[in-house]
Amino acid sequence: MAEYISTRDITQQPRTYSEVLLEGLAPDQGLYVPTELPQLDLITLEALSGYDYAQVFEHVKGLFIGSDIDPSVQTQLVRNAYTEEKFPKAEGGNITPLRQVADEFFIQELSLGPTAAFKDMALQPLGQDMQHVLSASGDNLVLLGATSGDTGSAAEAAVKGLGNISLFMLSPEIGMSEFQKAQMGALSGGNIHNISIPGRFDDCQDIVKAIKRDPEFARLGAVNSINWGRIASQVPYYVAGYLQAVEGAIGRPVDFVVPTGNFGNVLAGYLAREMGVPIRRLIVATNENNVVDTLIQTGQYIRPASAQVTTSPSMDITVASNYERLAFDLLEGDPEALRQYMHTFAEMGKVAFEDFGLPNTLLLEMGFDSGTSTAKDRIDAIRWTYARGGGVIDPHTADAVTVARRKNYFGIPMVCMSTALPVKFEPTIKEALGFVPQREPRFKDIEQKLGGFTLLENTPDSVKDHIRTQLSAQ
Ligand SMILES: *Cc1c(COP(=O)(O)O)cnc(C)c1O
């Protein structure tokens, strides 16, 4: 039985997968977590090692859905999510292949989807699940989100044309790359509404928050990684990565290195380990915005005044939203303690484990580790990987490779997650290698088709009016 409760209030009625999927954030502002974590024993892992990715996904994710969606329907939804058309470079059904860079040092490619970022891995199935649940009940859902990077295009590619969903995506007028704007603009039309805001990403986020506080818009859904459906859809690729790294030696431990922003990706790795996948260490790689590195090394969760703009922009955060789900476990599932902890962080801008009776080294003791990578490190890692025949990696993957190299001294397989294709970040690739790889046909000259955004005022009211007008016109 897969059931969910909010991190901030366990007295409420547990929810089903379908319910938390459409709700996003819990009404008490907490994040949904499973009441009980399903288990994957070694015999099951053994059996899964003969499966292709869609089958591994179906089994592992199915544990989080339970009987909520009919198994044969689940099979179909997975097929719709991971088609060959959407994952054109997938070889033999393996859409998360490992490639070896050094002895027992691998890169797991998670970016073969339609928008060339790992967010496709979770958003494609999320869109399918939402559409299924909505069409069964005859409801419609309006999704509202803010993006400064990969979330926008991945969410749009995932819900484009789905009949019961409308998506409104806010992005800053200045700050996104032309490539990212072009990717989103090309998806405009029908149920996809791209809104450009004269301001920064923070302004977009503030508008989203303000609109969600308005009772008229209380039922808006979320596509960011606070949505449990995204986390549940990420656990399977850790299983697939593990099975490839150990090559049949099921039970052998593996380290994973994860380029981290909002803590969504690595949280799925933590869940995989808690479920029984023999992951020894989960190593978090941050860029200069090293909130999570500091947290893991010192037990202090400290919010900086603002995020630095870096060359791995999808990790430029001040708050790691999904960390709340881990913190809930650290505080032994006590919602009162969790509320206190998050409240202290919100009010004081920092909070320490020791203030809650926990050792500041707790995360290190639990097998987390971490490191910070800088602009120069990224350049070095891109060069190092290329020189070793590991291909051209993007700057986010380079953050992982940097930290992996520093932490790789125990002689067990180490898997670095590749979270974007280099085509999205060509200026940094050019700086590192002096050239950029030839683009796949699907990305050739994409920047020449700019457009598809509606420019609105930087106020919640202008966006509300636009949503009302667009929805009544449909
Ligand atoms: C979103 C993103 C990340 C960060 O993932 P989180 O789940 O937020 O930790 C890293 N790399 C790329 C390319 C991304 O798009």
Short mmCIF file of C-alpha atoms and ligand atoms in Angstrom, two decimals:
data_model
loop_
_atom_site.label_atom_id
_atom_site.label_comp_id
_atom_site.label_asym_id
_atom_site.label_seq_id
_atom_site.Cartn_x
_atom_site.Cartn_y
_atom_site.Cartn_z
CA MET A 1 0.00 0.00 0.00
CA ALA A 2 1.66 3.21 -1.16
CA GLU A 3 0.53 6.11 1.03
CA TYR A 4 1.84 9.60 1.60
CA ILE A 5 1.92 12.11 4.44
CA SER A 6 3.20 15.67 4.70
CA THR A 7 6.55 16.29 6.42
CA ARG A 8 4.85 18.95 8.53
CA ASP A 9 1.70 17.20 9.72
CA ILE A 10 1.35 13.46 10.14
CA THR A 11 -2.09 13.62 11.71
CA GLN A 12 -3.80 14.24 8.40
CA GLN A 13 -5.40 11.52 6.31
CA PRO A 14 -2.75 9.74 4.20
CA ARG A 15 -2.94 10.45 0.47
CA THR A 16 -2.58 8.19 -2.54
CA TYR A 17 0.01 8.58 -5.28
CA SER A 18 -2.57 10.16 -7.62
CA GLU A 19 -3.54 12.70 -5.02
CA VAL A 20 -0.02 13.88 -4.17
CA LEU A 21 0.79 13.95 -7.88
CA LEU A 22 -1.86 16.61 -8.55
CA GLU A 23 -1.38 18.49 -5.27
CA GLY A 24 2.37 19.19 -5.38
CA LEU A 25 2.99 20.98 -2.08
CA ALA A 26 0.88 19.82 0.90
CA PRO A 27 -1.71 22.30 2.26
CA ASP A 28 0.42 22.77 5.41
CA GLN A 29 3.36 23.78 3.13
CA GLY A 30 5.12 20.48 3.85
CA LEU A 31 6.40 18.01 1.26
CA TYR A 32 4.78 14.63 0.71
CA VAL A 33 6.78 11.56 1.72
CA PRO A 34 5.82 7.86 1.74
CA THR A 35 4.61 6.48 5.09
CA GLU A 36 6.72 3.40 4.44
CA LEU A 37 9.57 2.88 2.00
CA PRO A 38 9.21 -0.15 -0.27
CA GLN A 39 12.18 -2.55 -0.34
CA LEU A 40 14.34 -3.93 -3.15
CA ASP A 41 16.25 -7.02 -2.03
CA LEU A 42 19.25 -8.50 -3.83
CA ILE A 43 17.17 -11.25 -5.44
CA THR A 44 14.91 -8.63 -6.98
CA LEU A 45 17.93 -6.63 -8.16
CA GLU A 46 19.32 -9.83 -9.69
CA ALA A 47 16.07 -10.28 -11.63
CA LEU A 48 15.99 -6.64 -12.72
CA SER A 49 19.49 -6.88 -14.18
CA GLY A 50 18.09 -8.60 -17.26
CA TYR A 51 15.50 -5.88 -17.88
CA ASP A 52 15.61 -2.86 -20.17
CA TYR A 53 15.18 0.62 -18.71
CA ALA A 54 11.41 0.83 -19.18
CA GLN A 55 10.97 -2.46 -17.33
CA VAL A 56 13.26 -1.47 -14.45
CA PHE A 57 11.38 1.82 -14.26
CA GLU A 58 8.00 0.13 -14.25
CA HIS A 59 8.95 -2.22 -11.43
CA VAL A 60 10.66 0.35 -9.18
CA LYS A 61 8.26 3.22 -9.74
CA GLY A 62 5.33 0.82 -9.45
CA LEU A 63 6.32 0.30 -5.80
CA PHE A 64 5.50 3.99 -5.21
CA ILE A 65 2.18 3.87 -7.06
CA GLY A 66 0.81 0.64 -5.60
CA SER A 67 -2.68 -0.33 -6.69
CA ASP A 68 -3.59 3.28 -7.35
CA ILE A 69 -3.09 2.89 -11.12
CA ASP A 70 -3.84 -0.40 -12.84
CA PRO A 71 -0.58 -2.28 -13.68
CA SER A 72 -1.40 -2.61 -17.38
CA VAL A 73 -2.08 1.13 -17.51
CA GLN A 74 1.25 1.77 -15.78
CA THR A 75 3.00 -0.23 -18.49
CA GLN A 76 1.39 1.90 -21.18
CA LEU A 77 2.22 5.18 -19.40
CA VAL A 78 5.90 4.21 -19.19
CA ARG A 79 5.89 3.34 -22.91
CA ASN A 80 4.38 6.74 -23.73
CA ALA A 81 6.98 8.51 -21.57
CA TYR A 82 10.11 6.90 -22.99
CA THR A 83 9.48 6.53 -26.72
CA GLU A 84 12.31 6.20 -29.22
CA GLU A 85 11.16 9.43 -30.78
CA LYS A 86 11.67 11.31 -27.51
CA PHE A 87 14.94 9.54 -26.65
CA PRO A 88 16.50 9.33 -30.11
CA LYS A 89 20.02 8.43 -29.02
CA ALA A 90 18.91 5.52 -26.85
CA GLU A 91 20.68 2.33 -27.83
CA GLY A 92 18.97 -1.00 -27.34
CA GLY A 93 16.39 0.43 -24.95
CA ASN A 94 19.13 1.67 -22.62
CA ILE A 95 18.34 5.33 -22.13
CA THR A 96 20.66 5.74 -19.11
CA PRO A 97 23.89 4.16 -20.40
CA LEU A 98 27.19 4.20 -18.49
CA ARG A 99 30.43 5.10 -20.19
CA GLN A 100 33.79 4.39 -18.66
CA VAL A 101 36.29 7.22 -18.21
CA ALA A 102 38.88 5.53 -16.00
CA ASP A 103 39.22 2.30 -14.06
CA GLU A 104 35.89 1.80 -12.24
CA PHE A 105 35.03 5.44 -12.95
CA PHE A 106 31.83 5.90 -14.96
CA ILE A 107 29.52 8.60 -16.26
CA GLN A 108 25.82 7.72 -16.31
CA GLU A 109 24.10 9.61 -19.13
CA LEU A 110 20.70 10.91 -18.00
CA SER A 111 20.25 13.58 -20.66
CA LEU A 112 19.20 11.73 -23.80
CA GLY A 113 15.61 12.99 -23.64
CA PRO A 114 13.84 15.59 -25.77
CA THR A 115 15.30 18.67 -24.04
CA ALA A 116 18.80 17.27 -23.37
CA ALA A 117 18.63 17.54 -19.57
CA PHE A 118 18.04 14.88 -16.91
CA LYS A 119 14.75 16.55 -15.96
CA ASP A 120 13.19 14.75 -18.95
CA MET A 121 13.71 11.46 -17.10
CA ALA A 122 11.17 12.43 -14.44
CA LEU A 123 8.98 14.98 -16.20
CA GLN A 124 8.06 12.73 -19.13
CA PRO A 125 6.44 10.10 -16.88
CA LEU A 126 5.05 12.81 -14.58
CA GLY A 127 3.09 14.31 -17.49
CA GLN A 128 1.76 10.89 -18.51
CA ASP A 129 0.69 10.05 -14.95
CA MET A 130 -1.07 13.39 -14.52
CA GLN A 131 -2.95 13.11 -17.80
CA HIS A 132 -4.08 9.57 -16.93
CA VAL A 133 -5.38 10.52 -13.48
CA LEU A 134 -7.12 13.63 -14.82
CA SER A 135 -8.78 11.95 -17.77
CA ALA A 136 -10.07 9.17 -15.49
CA SER A 137 -11.82 11.73 -13.29
CA GLY A 138 -12.68 14.18 -16.08
CA ASP A 139 -10.84 17.00 -14.29
CA ASN A 140 -8.53 19.60 -15.74
CA LEU A 141 -5.35 20.83 -14.11
CA VAL A 142 -3.59 24.15 -14.53
CA LEU A 143 0.14 23.98 -13.87
CA LEU A 144 2.08 27.11 -12.95
CA GLY A 145 5.84 27.19 -12.67
CA ALA A 146 8.90 29.41 -12.83
CA THR A 147 12.14 28.56 -14.57
CA SER A 148 15.51 30.03 -15.34
CA GLY A 149 16.80 26.98 -17.11
CA ASP A 150 16.04 23.35 -17.81
CA THR A 151 12.75 22.88 -15.93
CA GLY A 152 10.77 25.04 -18.35
CA SER A 153 11.47 23.22 -21.56
CA ALA A 154 11.44 19.74 -19.93
CA ALA A 155 8.03 20.38 -18.34
CA GLU A 156 6.64 21.78 -21.58
CA ALA A 157 7.93 18.88 -23.67
CA ALA A 158 6.34 16.53 -21.14
CA VAL A 159 2.80 17.97 -21.15
CA LYS A 160 2.61 19.40 -24.69
CA GLY A 161 -0.69 18.35 -26.24
CA LEU A 162 -2.00 16.54 -23.14
CA GLY A 163 -5.72 17.35 -23.21
CA ASN A 164 -6.48 17.86 -19.51
CA ILE A 165 -3.45 20.00 -18.66
CA SER A 166 -2.59 23.66 -19.27
CA LEU A 167 0.89 24.86 -18.38
CA PHE A 168 1.86 28.47 -17.65
CA MET A 169 5.62 28.91 -17.34
CA LEU A 170 7.22 32.15 -16.14
CA SER A 171 10.78 32.97 -17.01
CA PRO A 172 12.97 36.05 -16.60
CA GLU A 173 13.26 38.23 -19.70
CA ILE A 174 17.02 38.40 -19.20
CA GLY A 175 19.32 35.67 -17.94
CA MET A 176 18.33 32.53 -19.81
CA SER A 177 20.49 31.33 -22.65
CA GLU A 178 19.22 31.76 -26.21
CA PHE A 179 19.27 27.99 -26.57
CA GLN A 180 16.97 27.54 -23.58
CA LYS A 181 14.63 30.33 -24.72
CA ALA A 182 14.45 28.84 -28.19
CA GLN A 183 13.67 25.39 -26.78
CA MET A 184 10.77 26.79 -24.79
CA GLY A 185 9.52 29.19 -27.44
CA ALA A 186 9.29 26.35 -29.95
CA LEU A 187 6.86 24.56 -27.62
CA SER A 188 4.49 27.56 -27.22
CA GLY A 189 0.92 27.23 -28.36
CA GLY A 190 -2.04 24.98 -27.55
CA ASN A 191 -1.83 24.11 -23.87
CA ILE A 192 1.64 25.66 -23.38
CA HIS A 193 1.85 29.30 -22.33
CA ASN A 194 5.26 30.94 -22.04
CA ILE A 195 5.34 34.16 -20.06
CA SER A 196 8.33 36.44 -19.94
CA ILE A 197 8.76 38.69 -16.89
CA PRO A 198 10.93 41.83 -16.91
CA GLY A 199 13.01 40.87 -13.88
CA ARG A 200 14.99 38.02 -12.44
CA PHE A 201 14.18 34.39 -11.67
CA ASP A 202 13.39 35.38 -8.06
CA ASP A 203 10.69 37.76 -9.33
CA CYS A 204 9.12 34.90 -11.28
CA GLN A 205 9.16 32.68 -8.22
CA ASP A 206 7.64 35.41 -6.06
CA ILE A 207 4.80 35.83 -8.55
CA VAL A 208 4.12 32.07 -8.55
CA LYS A 209 4.03 32.02 -4.75
CA ALA A 210 1.73 35.06 -4.59
CA ILE A 211 -0.70 33.56 -7.09
CA LYS A 212 -0.81 30.24 -5.23
CA ARG A 213 -1.80 32.08 -2.05
CA ASP A 214 -4.90 33.44 -3.82
CA PRO A 215 -7.87 31.10 -3.09
CA GLU A 216 -9.05 31.48 -6.70
CA PHE A 217 -5.84 29.76 -7.83
CA ALA A 218 -5.45 27.39 -4.88
CA ARG A 219 -5.70 24.28 -7.06
CA LEU A 220 -2.76 25.00 -9.32
CA GLY A 221 -0.41 22.03 -9.71
CA ALA A 222 3.40 22.03 -9.57
CA VAL A 223 6.06 20.64 -11.87
CA ASN A 224 9.11 21.47 -9.76
CA SER A 225 10.83 18.76 -7.76
CA ILE A 226 8.70 19.34 -4.68
CA ASN A 227 6.22 17.17 -6.63
CA TRP A 228 6.62 13.61 -5.33
CA GLY A 229 5.92 12.22 -8.79
CA ARG A 230 9.27 13.58 -9.94
CA ILE A 231 11.22 12.02 -7.08
CA ALA A 232 9.52 8.64 -7.55
CA SER A 233 10.44 8.73 -11.25
CA GLN A 234 14.13 9.32 -10.47
CA VAL A 235 14.75 6.35 -8.17
CA PRO A 236 14.73 3.85 -11.09
CA TYR A 237 17.80 5.32 -12.81
CA TYR A 238 19.87 4.73 -9.68
CA VAL A 239 18.86 1.09 -9.87
CA ALA A 240 19.74 0.99 -13.59
CA GLY A 241 23.08 2.73 -12.95
CA TYR A 242 23.91 0.35 -10.11
CA LEU A 243 23.15 -2.74 -12.19
CA GLN A 244 25.38 -1.56 -15.03
CA ALA A 245 28.27 -0.56 -12.74
CA VAL A 246 28.51 -3.92 -10.93
CA GLU A 247 28.10 -6.03 -14.10
CA GLY A 248 26.32 -8.91 -12.41
CA ALA A 249 28.15 -8.75 -9.06
CA ILE A 250 24.90 -7.86 -7.27
CA GLY A 251 25.64 -6.84 -3.71
CA ARG A 252 28.90 -5.08 -4.53
CA PRO A 253 28.84 -1.48 -3.25
CA VAL A 254 28.94 1.53 -5.60
CA ASP A 255 29.45 5.27 -5.01
CA PHE A 256 27.30 7.84 -6.82
CA VAL A 257 28.33 11.44 -7.43
CA VAL A 258 25.45 13.82 -8.07
CA PRO A 259 25.59 17.44 -9.33
CA THR A 260 23.15 19.06 -6.96
CA GLY A 261 20.89 22.11 -6.86
CA ASN A 262 17.52 21.60 -5.24
CA PHE A 263 18.49 18.20 -3.82
CA GLY A 264 15.85 16.40 -5.93
CA ASN A 265 18.20 14.13 -7.85
CA VAL A 266 20.33 13.04 -4.89
CA LEU A 267 17.24 12.56 -2.71
CA ALA A 268 16.17 9.83 -5.14
CA GLY A 269 19.61 8.25 -4.66
CA TYR A 270 19.13 8.33 -0.90
CA LEU A 271 15.76 6.61 -1.31
CA ALA A 272 17.28 3.96 -3.58
CA ARG A 273 19.85 3.21 -0.91
CA GLU A 274 17.24 3.12 1.87
CA MET A 275 15.26 0.68 -0.27
CA GLY A 276 18.21 -1.69 -0.35
CA VAL A 277 20.31 -0.80 -3.40
CA PRO A 278 23.95 -1.34 -2.25
CA ILE A 279 25.06 2.27 -2.62
CA ARG A 280 27.96 3.00 -0.28
CA ARG A 281 28.40 6.76 -0.51
CA LEU A 282 26.22 9.46 -2.02
CA ILE A 283 28.56 12.27 -2.92
CA VAL A 284 27.01 15.66 -3.53
CA ALA A 285 28.80 17.99 -5.94
CA THR A 286 27.88 21.66 -5.74
CA ASN A 287 29.18 24.63 -7.70
CA GLU A 288 30.15 27.90 -5.99
CA ASN A 289 26.65 27.92 -4.47
CA ASN A 290 27.77 25.34 -1.93
CA VAL A 291 24.94 25.40 0.61
CA VAL A 292 24.63 21.60 0.57
CA ASP A 293 28.40 21.00 0.72
CA THR A 294 28.53 23.12 3.88
CA LEU A 295 25.51 21.29 5.29
CA ILE A 296 27.03 17.86 4.79
CA GLN A 297 30.49 18.80 6.06
CA THR A 298 29.45 20.89 9.08
CA GLY A 299 25.81 20.14 9.91
CA GLN A 300 24.97 23.82 9.38
CA TYR A 301 22.24 24.69 6.88
CA ILE A 302 22.95 28.32 5.99
CA ARG A 303 21.09 30.45 3.45
CA PRO A 304 23.27 32.96 1.56
CA ALA A 305 21.86 36.39 0.77
CA SER A 306 21.74 35.62 -2.94
CA ALA A 307 22.81 32.99 -5.44
CA GLN A 308 25.97 33.48 -7.48
CA VAL A 309 25.61 33.25 -11.23
CA THR A 310 27.87 30.44 -12.43
CA THR A 311 28.64 28.47 -15.58
CA SER A 312 26.61 25.54 -14.18
CA PRO A 313 23.47 27.69 -13.78
CA SER A 314 20.97 24.89 -13.04
CA MET A 315 22.65 24.48 -9.66
CA ASP A 316 22.58 28.18 -8.69
CA ILE A 317 20.41 27.95 -5.57
CA THR A 318 20.20 29.48 -2.10
CA VAL A 319 17.78 26.89 -0.68
CA ALA A 320 17.74 23.15 -1.42
CA SER A 321 13.95 22.56 -1.30
CA ASN A 322 14.02 18.77 -1.33
CA TYR A 323 16.39 18.59 1.61
CA GLU A 324 13.25 18.92 3.77
CA ARG A 325 12.40 15.32 2.89
CA LEU A 326 15.77 14.09 4.17
CA ALA A 327 15.60 16.36 7.22
CA PHE A 328 12.26 14.72 8.09
CA ASP A 329 14.06 11.36 8.27
CA LEU A 330 16.99 12.80 10.23
CA LEU A 331 14.51 14.11 12.79
CA GLU A 332 12.97 10.63 12.94
CA GLY A 333 9.75 11.59 11.23
CA ASP A 334 8.77 14.05 13.96
CA PRO A 335 6.74 16.76 12.18
CA GLU A 336 6.93 19.07 15.19
CA ALA A 337 10.75 18.95 15.23
CA LEU A 338 10.80 19.35 11.43
CA ARG A 339 8.58 22.43 11.61
CA GLN A 340 10.87 23.91 14.28
CA TYR A 341 13.94 23.12 12.20
CA MET A 342 12.55 24.65 9.00
CA HIS A 343 11.13 27.60 10.95
CA THR A 344 14.55 28.33 12.49
CA PHE A 345 16.09 28.21 9.03
CA ALA A 346 13.41 30.51 7.58
CA GLU A 347 13.66 33.04 10.44
CA MET A 348 17.39 33.02 11.24
CA GLY A 349 18.77 32.06 7.83
CA LYS A 350 20.56 29.13 9.43
CA VAL A 351 20.04 26.05 11.56
CA ALA A 352 22.42 23.41 12.97
CA PHE A 353 21.95 19.73 13.79
CA GLU A 354 23.44 20.19 17.25
CA ASP A 355 20.56 22.49 18.20
CA PHE A 356 18.28 19.50 17.66
CA GLY A 357 20.31 16.99 19.66
CA LEU A 358 22.02 15.53 16.58
CA PRO A 359 25.76 15.37 15.84
CA ASN A 360 26.90 17.93 13.25
CA THR A 361 28.68 15.08 11.45
CA LEU A 362 25.41 13.16 11.04
CA LEU A 363 25.25 13.23 7.24
CA LEU A 364 28.89 12.14 6.92
CA GLU A 365 28.21 9.26 9.29
CA MET A 366 25.21 8.30 7.15
CA GLY A 367 27.35 7.90 4.06
CA PHE A 368 26.86 11.28 2.45
CA ASP A 369 29.92 13.16 1.32
CA SER A 370 30.35 16.35 -0.70
CA GLY A 371 32.59 18.87 -2.40
CA THR A 372 32.53 22.23 -4.15
CA SER A 373 33.57 22.77 -7.74
CA THR A 374 34.47 26.15 -9.24
CA ALA A 375 34.49 27.68 -12.74
CA LYS A 376 38.12 26.67 -13.18
CA ASP A 377 37.44 23.14 -11.91
CA ARG A 378 34.69 22.76 -14.52
CA ILE A 379 37.05 23.70 -17.33
CA ASP A 380 39.67 21.26 -15.99
CA ALA A 381 37.14 18.43 -15.65
CA ILE A 382 35.82 18.94 -19.20
CA ARG A 383 39.41 18.75 -20.48
CA TRP A 384 40.32 15.75 -18.31
CA THR A 385 37.25 13.76 -19.35
CA TYR A 386 37.75 14.55 -23.03
CA ALA A 387 41.45 13.66 -22.94
CA ARG A 388 40.60 10.27 -21.39
CA GLY A 389 38.13 9.43 -24.15
CA GLY A 390 35.07 10.08 -21.97
CA GLY A 391 33.57 12.43 -24.54
CA VAL A 392 32.44 16.02 -24.10
CA ILE A 393 30.63 16.63 -20.82
CA ASP A 394 28.50 19.62 -19.85
CA PRO A 395 29.50 22.00 -16.99
CA HIS A 396 27.09 20.42 -14.44
CA THR A 397 28.48 16.97 -15.13
CA ALA A 398 31.92 18.57 -14.83
CA ASP A 399 31.08 19.61 -11.26
CA ALA A 400 30.38 15.94 -10.49
CA VAL A 401 33.56 14.75 -12.20
CA THR A 402 35.62 17.31 -10.25
CA VAL A 403 34.33 16.12 -6.90
CA ALA A 404 34.44 12.46 -7.93
CA ARG A 405 38.15 12.72 -8.73
CA ARG A 406 38.84 14.17 -5.29
CA LYS A 407 36.84 11.48 -3.50
CA ASN A 408 37.84 8.47 -5.57
CA TYR A 409 40.37 6.55 -3.49
CA PHE A 410 38.69 3.38 -2.28
CA GLY A 411 38.70 1.25 -5.40
CA ILE A 412 35.00 0.61 -5.82
CA PRO A 413 32.92 1.64 -8.83
CA MET A 414 32.10 5.34 -8.91
CA VAL A 415 29.25 6.66 -11.03
CA CYS A 416 29.02 10.38 -11.91
CA MET A 417 25.62 11.50 -13.11
CA SER A 418 25.49 13.45 -16.36
CA THR A 419 22.60 15.88 -16.06
CA ALA A 420 22.74 17.77 -19.37
CA LEU A 421 24.20 17.51 -22.86
CA PRO A 422 27.04 19.92 -23.70
CA VAL A 423 25.05 21.44 -26.58
CA LYS A 424 23.13 23.50 -24.01
CA PHE A 425 26.30 25.17 -22.73
CA GLU A 426 28.52 25.68 -25.75
CA PRO A 427 30.40 28.82 -24.60
CA THR A 428 31.93 26.92 -21.65
CA ILE A 429 32.75 23.92 -23.85
CA LYS A 430 34.46 26.25 -26.32
CA GLU A 431 36.47 27.81 -23.52
CA ALA A 432 37.60 24.40 -22.29
CA LEU A 433 38.28 22.57 -25.55
CA GLY A 434 38.60 25.28 -28.18
CA PHE A 435 35.78 23.72 -30.21
CA VAL A 436 32.18 22.62 -29.81
CA PRO A 437 30.93 19.22 -30.97
CA GLN A 438 28.73 19.11 -34.03
CA ARG A 439 25.08 19.51 -33.08
CA GLU A 440 22.56 16.73 -33.58
CA PRO A 441 20.11 17.65 -36.35
CA ARG A 442 17.33 18.30 -33.80
CA PHE A 443 19.34 21.16 -32.25
CA LYS A 444 20.82 22.73 -35.41
CA ASP A 445 20.21 26.48 -35.65
CA ILE A 446 17.60 26.28 -32.90
CA GLU A 447 18.38 29.85 -31.76
CA GLN A 448 17.22 31.25 -35.10
CA LYS A 449 13.62 30.61 -34.16
CA LEU A 450 13.31 32.90 -31.15
CA GLY A 451 9.84 33.99 -30.05
CA GLY A 452 6.78 32.42 -28.49
CA PHE A 453 6.79 34.42 -25.25
CA THR A 454 4.16 36.82 -23.94
CA LEU A 455 5.79 39.70 -22.08
CA LEU A 456 3.74 40.70 -19.03
CA GLU A 457 4.26 43.16 -16.20
CA ASN A 458 6.23 42.06 -13.16
CA THR A 459 3.09 41.71 -10.97
CA PRO A 460 0.91 38.78 -9.83
CA ASP A 461 -2.20 40.56 -11.12
CA SER A 462 -0.98 40.80 -14.70
CA VAL A 463 -0.21 37.07 -14.68
CA LYS A 464 -3.56 36.21 -13.08
CA ASP A 465 -5.40 38.21 -15.76
CA HIS A 466 -3.44 36.45 -18.47
CA ILE A 467 -4.22 32.99 -17.04
CA ARG A 468 -7.94 33.83 -16.81
CA THR A 469 -8.04 35.14 -20.38
CA GLN A 470 -6.16 32.21 -21.84
CA LEU A 471 -8.21 29.60 -19.99
CA SER A 472 -11.53 31.13 -21.01
CA ALA A 473 -10.37 31.23 -24.64
CA GLN A 474 -9.66 27.49 -24.68
C1 LIG B 1 18.12 20.68 -12.35
C2 LIG B 1 19.53 20.37 -12.70
C3 LIG B 1 20.47 20.00 -11.71
C4 LIG B 1 20.14 19.97 -10.23
O1 LIG B 1 19.26 18.93 -9.88
P1 LIG B 1 18.51 18.94 -8.47
O2 LIG B 1 17.55 17.84 -8.53
O3 LIG B 1 17.83 20.29 -8.37
O4 LIG B 1 19.54 18.78 -7.41
C5 LIG B 1 21.74 19.66 -12.12
N1 LIG B 1 22.10 19.72 -13.42
C6 LIG B 1 21.23 20.08 -14.39
C7 LIG B 1 21.71 20.15 -15.79
C8 LIG B 1 19.91 20.41 -14.06
O5 LIG B 1 19.07 20.77 -15.03
#
